[in-house]
Phi, psi and omega in degrees: 000326179297319179295320181295314180294321178295322178298318177298321179295313181294318180299315180298319179297323184277326187279332184301313178300325179292322179293330179279348181230072182296339179295331177297324177297317180292323182296320181289348178271359185301312183299308179297326179293323177297316178298319180297316184288324186269327183262326184307308181297336181284345186274350181299122180083000179289131178302135180097344181273331182105170185271344182279203179296133179297338179297328181297328178273322191277320186300313179302323177294322178295325178295322176293320177298321177298321177293319181298314185266348177271288178292335177293344178257013181300328180294341180299316179296327177294321177298320179297317180290329175297314183293325183277344182090356182290329178294321179300321179291327177292323185292338181269000177279167179287357181300141175296133180291327175297320178295325177301316181289314183292317180299318178294319181290326177298324177298318179293323180293317178298319176299317178300314182295321177297318178295320180298316179297318180298318180295314180299313181297320182295332184263356178302319179290350184255017174106000178283125182264129182262125173249099193307311183294317178296320180295318179296319178295319178297319179293325177296315178298319179298320180295317179297315179298315181297323179297317178291321180296321177298320177298321178296320180289332174295315178299320179294318181297318180291322178293329181289338175054060175071001179272094184298323182295326177291316179301308182292324179299311180294318182301312183290323180296328181273314189290318184294315174299320178299319180293307187291325182279351181275351181079025179295316186269325182218147178298143180266007184299322183260016182288152174302158186302322182291327177288324178297320178297314179296323180295319180291337178274356183268117182297333181294331178304316183289328177290318178298315180296321178294318179298318180295320179295317183291317180290343174273358178089007182268081184291337185255019177295146179293345179286335186296310180301322179295321178295320178297316180297316181296317179293317180295319178296319177299318180295316181297311181293315183296314180292324178294313180291319179295317179295318179298317180295319180294321180293329182267358183294130178228074187269000000 
């Protein structure tokens, strides 16, 4: 119960500044919106996308990309607090360190879900069909995945020890291959065999496929259980490593 109450305290502390600055929410949506506007129209008639609206195929992948670069950058704020010394003051309080990590990540997840809803609503007039139950399930999987990804970036930030270039170097080297090999931007159906093998070894691929099935209303697609497993595994590993790093932090 102490961890739960502490998590609520940390979450409230983190979310209030974001609520007071809604423009920050819009600014972080710039990258996915650019991809939607520039790549979306090019996908019409592309093999592997389907015969319907290309948005139906593209939007779920963009939401996963939003999770990768949104919650995947949660460790950046931790680096800022390390440099300013505010994290050190937080660490000497009675607050649970695990709660510090989970509460901060929950703020990123709530931001992610708000952005996802805005993107979906914005594209409804352009041919994107909403299947409410599938969309809610997809957002839940996205939240679980984002929570674990945030925990991984916390562990990375603490391991980097205020070295921002190391944090960003590792982050970009990991995130971009995960993004490109998951088939977010282009179908992997016609990829060379070696790329297909790498794509199948990428856990994000299964999350993207599950999101596309769910947002298309196919709740019983065989892709959904694999996506759930991939998201849950990311959450377990990410939260375990992030919590361990926070408990051992001596800044």
